[in-house]
């Protein structure tokens, strides 16, 4: 059976990949950000997932404005990165898990999520930067991967309610998967940021801190926002919160916060790190 060991929410800002490539982790600007990942590495070394489902938004590498699926699921044996123009080194390829991908797709479509299936898929910084943050300096990636993208780029965007429900459907799909595997769900992006327009540089710390708290214990509270409200509160790119909400939705057990960190800014953006452990629920007691 698939075991969902937990979820990690993390920033995916390209500048982080640049700092890793240049070995700047211990410089004063970067140290408080990178230091927060030590606890995540300890947790990963303890729980040892073999598959990572990465929920993120593609920023124009694999999908462009001409064809933009609301939700897409990778079903490839391997995913490659490519030069996106951020000046980052191109990551080595990531192994897929096509058997689990197809199970997810079957289950999601049966659950009325009409996802786009991708048997070829390039993965962008929102996938590669988190992988480098979570498993720094490894010779080969220790997990198989499944990319799941949510459109946070071209309006109309799916609602927070729909993205949370997608996550819950991913959780149900994993619970019904018969082969043994240990899955970590990684939601990337956010928190508040706006990269363009008159509000460029906008960050909303009180809103971010509220979101972090709700992601742990009351994610349904975040499902009531309409997209225009979310843009106003979190910034035009802060809607990447949708990825984190979907990741949280996939946790089907009892959720315990193992680690959290909020750090502003990196580049133009607020960063929110959470490690949420998914503990099995006690079996329902039988009626006498
Ligand atoms: C930045 C943030 C993002 O989410 C992104 O995809 C690219 C850049 C930034 O703050 O620089
Ligand atoms: Fe982004």
Coordinates of C-alpha atoms and ligand atoms in Angstrom, one line a residue:
X1 CA 0.0 0.0 0.0
X2 CA 1.1 3.6 -0.6
X3 CA 2.1 5.2 2.7
X4 CA 1.7 9.0 2.6
X5 CA 4.5 10.0 5.0
X6 CA 3.8 13.7 5.0
X7 CA 4.0 17.0 3.1
X8 CA 6.6 19.7 2.7
X9 CA 5.8 23.2 1.5
X10 CA 8.8 25.2 0.2
X11 CA 9.7 28.2 -1.8
X12 CA 10.9 27.7 -5.4
X13 CA 12.4 31.1 -6.2
X14 CA 15.1 30.7 -9.0
X15 CA 17.6 32.8 -7.1
X16 CA 17.8 30.0 -4.5
X17 CA 19.1 27.7 -7.3
X18 CA 21.6 30.4 -8.2
X19 CA 22.8 30.6 -4.6
X20 CA 23.2 26.8 -4.4
X21 CA 25.1 26.7 -7.7
X22 CA 27.5 29.4 -6.5
X23 CA 27.9 27.9 -3.0
X24 CA 26.5 31.0 -1.2
X25 CA 24.5 29.2 1.5
X26 CA 26.6 30.6 4.3
X27 CA 26.6 34.2 3.2
X28 CA 24.6 36.5 5.6
X29 CA 21.8 37.1 3.1
X30 CA 21.3 33.4 2.5
X31 CA 22.2 31.7 5.8
X32 CA 18.9 32.1 7.7
X33 CA 17.0 30.8 4.7
X34 CA 19.2 27.7 4.2
X35 CA 19.7 26.9 7.9
X36 CA 16.0 26.3 8.2
X37 CA 16.3 23.3 5.8
X38 CA 18.6 21.3 8.2
X39 CA 15.6 20.0 10.1
X40 CA 14.0 19.0 6.9
X41 CA 17.0 17.0 5.9
X42 CA 17.0 15.2 9.3
X43 CA 13.3 14.4 8.8
X44 CA 13.8 13.1 5.3
X45 CA 16.7 10.9 6.5
X46 CA 14.4 9.5 9.1
X47 CA 11.3 8.8 7.1
X48 CA 13.1 7.9 3.8
X49 CA 10.4 8.4 1.1
X50 CA 10.9 6.6 -2.2
X51 CA 8.6 8.7 -4.3
X52 CA 7.9 12.5 -4.3
X53 CA 4.8 14.0 -5.8
X54 CA 5.6 17.6 -6.6
X55 CA 2.7 20.0 -6.9
X56 CA 3.8 23.2 -8.5
X57 CA 3.0 25.6 -11.3
X58 CA 4.8 25.6 -14.6
X59 CA 6.0 29.1 -15.5
X60 CA 6.2 28.8 -19.3
X61 CA 8.8 26.0 -19.8
X62 CA 6.5 23.1 -20.5
X63 CA 3.2 24.9 -21.0
X64 CA 2.9 28.3 -22.5
X65 CA -0.1 30.7 -22.7
X66 CA -1.3 29.1 -25.9
X67 CA -2.1 25.8 -24.2
X68 CA -2.5 25.9 -20.4
X69 CA -4.1 23.0 -18.6
X70 CA -5.7 23.7 -15.3
X71 CA -4.3 20.5 -13.8
X72 CA -1.7 18.2 -15.4
X73 CA -0.1 15.0 -14.2
X74 CA 3.2 13.6 -15.4
X75 CA 3.2 10.0 -16.6
X76 CA 6.7 9.8 -18.0
X77 CA 9.6 7.5 -17.1
X78 CA 11.9 10.5 -16.8
X79 CA 11.5 14.3 -16.5
X80 CA 14.1 16.7 -17.8
X81 CA 14.9 20.3 -16.9
X82 CA 15.9 22.8 -19.6
X83 CA 17.4 26.3 -19.7
X84 CA 14.6 28.7 -18.7
X85 CA 16.7 31.8 -18.9
X86 CA 17.2 32.2 -15.2
X87 CA 20.9 31.4 -15.5
X88 CA 20.6 28.3 -13.4
X89 CA 22.6 25.1 -14.3
X90 CA 20.4 22.5 -15.9
X91 CA 19.5 19.9 -13.3
X92 CA 20.2 16.2 -14.2
X93 CA 17.0 14.2 -15.1
X94 CA 14.5 13.0 -12.5
X95 CA 13.2 9.4 -12.6
X96 CA 9.5 9.1 -12.9
X97 CA 7.1 6.5 -11.4
X98 CA 4.8 5.8 -14.4
X99 CA 2.9 3.0 -12.6
X100 CA 1.9 5.3 -9.8
X101 CA 1.3 8.1 -12.2
X102 CA -1.3 6.1 -14.1
X103 CA -3.0 4.9 -11.0
X104 CA -3.3 8.6 -9.9
X105 CA -4.6 9.6 -13.3
X106 CA -7.2 6.7 -13.3
X107 CA -8.3 7.6 -9.8
X108 CA -8.5 11.3 -10.4
X109 CA -10.5 11.0 -13.6
X110 CA -12.8 8.5 -11.9
X111 CA -13.1 11.2 -9.2
X112 CA -14.2 13.8 -11.9
X113 CA -10.8 15.7 -12.0
X114 CA -10.3 15.8 -15.8
X115 CA -6.5 16.2 -15.7
X116 CA -4.2 16.5 -18.7
X117 CA -1.8 13.5 -18.9
X118 CA 1.8 14.2 -19.9
X119 CA 3.9 11.3 -21.2
X120 CA 6.6 13.9 -21.9
X121 CA 7.1 16.8 -19.6
X122 CA 9.9 19.3 -18.9
X123 CA 10.1 20.4 -15.3
X124 CA 10.9 24.0 -14.4
X125 CA 12.5 25.8 -11.5
X126 CA 9.4 25.3 -9.4
X127 CA 10.2 21.6 -9.4
X128 CA 14.0 21.6 -9.6
X129 CA 14.8 24.2 -7.0
X130 CA 12.8 22.4 -4.3
X131 CA 14.5 19.1 -5.2
X132 CA 17.9 20.7 -4.8
X133 CA 16.9 22.3 -1.5
X134 CA 15.5 19.1 -0.1
X135 CA 18.3 16.7 -1.3
X136 CA 21.4 19.0 -1.6
X137 CA 24.5 17.6 -3.3
X138 CA 23.3 14.1 -3.9
X139 CA 25.0 12.0 -6.5
X140 CA 21.6 10.7 -7.7
X141 CA 18.1 11.7 -6.7
X142 CA 16.9 9.3 -3.9
X143 CA 13.3 9.5 -4.9
X144 CA 11.2 8.8 -8.0
X145 CA 9.1 11.8 -8.9
X146 CA 5.6 12.6 -10.2
X147 CA 5.0 16.2 -11.3
X148 CA 1.5 17.6 -10.9
X149 CA 0.9 21.2 -12.2
X150 CA -1.8 23.7 -11.3
X151 CA -2.3 26.7 -13.5
X152 CA -1.5 29.7 -11.3
X153 CA -0.3 31.7 -14.3
X154 CA -3.1 32.4 -16.8
X155 CA -6.6 33.4 -15.6
X156 CA -9.1 31.9 -15.0
X157 CA -7.3 30.0 -12.3
X158 CA -8.9 27.1 -10.3
X159 CA -10.3 28.2 -7.0
X160 CA -8.6 27.4 -3.6
X161 CA -11.6 25.1 -2.9
X162 CA -11.0 23.1 -6.1
X163 CA -7.2 22.8 -5.5
X164 CA -7.8 21.6 -2.0
X165 CA -10.3 19.0 -3.3
X166 CA -7.7 18.0 -5.9
X167 CA -5.3 17.3 -3.1
X168 CA -7.9 15.3 -1.2
X169 CA -8.5 13.2 -4.4
X170 CA -4.7 12.6 -4.7
X171 CA -4.8 11.4 -1.1
X172 CA -7.6 9.0 -1.8
X173 CA -5.8 7.7 -4.9
X174 CA -2.7 7.0 -2.8
X175 CA -4.7 5.3 -0.2
X176 CA -6.1 2.9 -2.8
X177 CA -2.7 2.1 -4.4
X178 CA -1.8 -1.5 -3.8
X179 CA 2.0 -1.6 -4.4
X180 CA 4.2 -0.6 -1.4
X181 CA 5.7 2.8 -1.6
X182 CA 6.5 5.7 0.7
X183 CA 5.3 9.0 -0.7
X184 CA 6.1 12.6 0.3
X185 CA 4.0 15.4 -1.2
X186 CA 5.8 18.6 -2.0
X187 CA 3.9 21.8 -2.6
X188 CA 6.1 24.6 -4.0
X189 CA 5.8 28.3 -4.4
X190 CA 4.3 31.3 -2.6
X191 CA 4.0 32.8 -0.2
X192 CA 3.0 36.4 -0.9
X193 CA 4.7 38.0 -3.9
X194 CA 4.1 40.1 -6.9
X195 CA 6.8 40.4 -9.6
X196 CA 5.1 42.9 -11.9
X197 CA 2.9 45.9 -12.2
X198 CA 2.5 48.8 -9.8
X199 CA 2.5 46.5 -6.7
X200 CA 5.8 44.8 -7.7
X201 CA 7.5 43.8 -4.4
X202 CA 4.3 43.5 -2.5
X203 CA 4.5 41.2 0.5
X204 CA 1.8 40.6 3.1
X205 CA 3.4 39.1 6.3
X206 CA 0.2 38.9 8.4
X207 CA -1.6 37.1 5.7
X208 CA 1.3 34.7 5.1
X209 CA 1.6 33.8 8.8
X210 CA -2.2 33.2 8.9
X211 CA -1.9 30.9 5.9
X212 CA 1.0 28.9 7.5
X213 CA -1.0 28.4 10.6
X214 CA -4.2 27.3 8.7
X215 CA -2.2 25.0 6.5
X216 CA -1.3 23.0 9.6
X217 CA -4.6 22.8 11.4
X218 CA -7.4 24.2 9.4
X219 CA -6.7 24.2 5.7
X220 CA -10.4 24.3 4.8
X221 CA -10.4 27.9 6.2
X222 CA -8.3 28.8 3.2
X223 CA -10.7 27.5 0.7
X224 CA -13.2 30.3 1.0
X225 CA -11.2 32.9 -0.9
X226 CA -12.1 33.8 -4.5
X227 CA -9.1 34.2 -6.8
X228 CA -9.3 38.1 -7.0
X229 CA -9.3 38.2 -3.2
X230 CA -6.2 36.0 -3.1
X231 CA -4.4 38.2 -5.7
X232 CA -5.2 41.3 -3.6
X233 CA -4.1 39.6 -0.3
X234 CA -1.1 37.6 -1.6
X235 CA 0.0 39.4 -4.8
X236 CA -0.4 38.3 -8.4
X237 CA 2.1 35.4 -8.0
X238 CA 1.1 34.8 -4.4
X239 CA -1.7 32.7 -5.8
X240 CA 1.0 29.9 -5.9
X241 CA -0.6 29.3 -2.4
X242 CA -2.9 27.0 -4.5
X243 CA 0.0 24.5 -4.8
X244 CA 0.5 24.3 -1.1
X245 CA -3.2 24.0 -0.4
X246 CA -3.4 21.0 -2.8
X247 CA -0.4 19.4 -1.1
X248 CA -2.0 19.8 2.3
X249 CA -5.2 18.3 1.0
X250 CA -3.4 15.1 0.1
X251 CA -2.7 14.3 3.8
X252 CA -5.4 11.7 4.8
X253 CA -4.2 11.0 8.3
X254 CA -3.6 13.0 11.5
X255 CA -1.3 15.9 10.7
X256 CA 1.5 17.0 13.0
X257 CA 3.8 20.0 12.3
X258 CA 7.4 18.8 12.5
X259 CA 9.1 22.0 11.4
X260 CA 8.2 25.5 10.1
X261 CA 10.0 28.6 9.1
X262 CA 9.0 32.0 7.6
X263 CA 11.7 34.2 6.0
X264 CA 11.3 37.5 4.1
X265 CA 12.3 38.4 1.6
X266 CA 14.3 36.2 -0.7
X267 CA 14.4 38.1 -4.0
X268 CA 10.9 39.6 -4.1
X269 CA 9.1 36.9 -2.2
X270 CA 8.1 35.6 1.2
X271 CA 9.2 32.1 1.8
X272 CA 7.3 29.6 3.9
X273 CA 8.7 26.2 4.9
X274 CA 6.6 23.5 6.6
X275 CA 7.1 19.9 7.3
X276 CA 3.9 18.2 8.1
X277 CA 3.9 14.5 9.2
X278 CA 0.9 12.4 8.2
X279 CA 0.3 10.0 11.0
X280 CA -2.1 7.1 10.6
X281 CA -5.5 7.6 12.2
X282 CA -6.5 5.2 15.0
X283 CA -8.8 2.6 13.5
X284 CA -12.5 3.6 14.1
X285 CA -13.7 1.8 17.3
X286 CA -16.3 -0.8 16.5
X287 CA -19.8 -0.3 17.7
X288 CA -20.5 -2.8 20.6
Ligands
LIG1 C1 10.5 34.8 -8.1 C2 9.5 34.1 -7.4 C3 8.8 33.1 -8.1 O1 7.7 32.4 -7.6 C4 9.2 32.7 -9.4 O2 8.5 31.7 -10.0 C5 10.2 33.4 -10.0 C6 10.9 34.4 -9.4 C7 11.3 35.9 -7.3 O3 10.9 36.3 -6.3 O4 12.4 36.3 -7.8
LIG2 FE1 6.9 31.0 -9.0

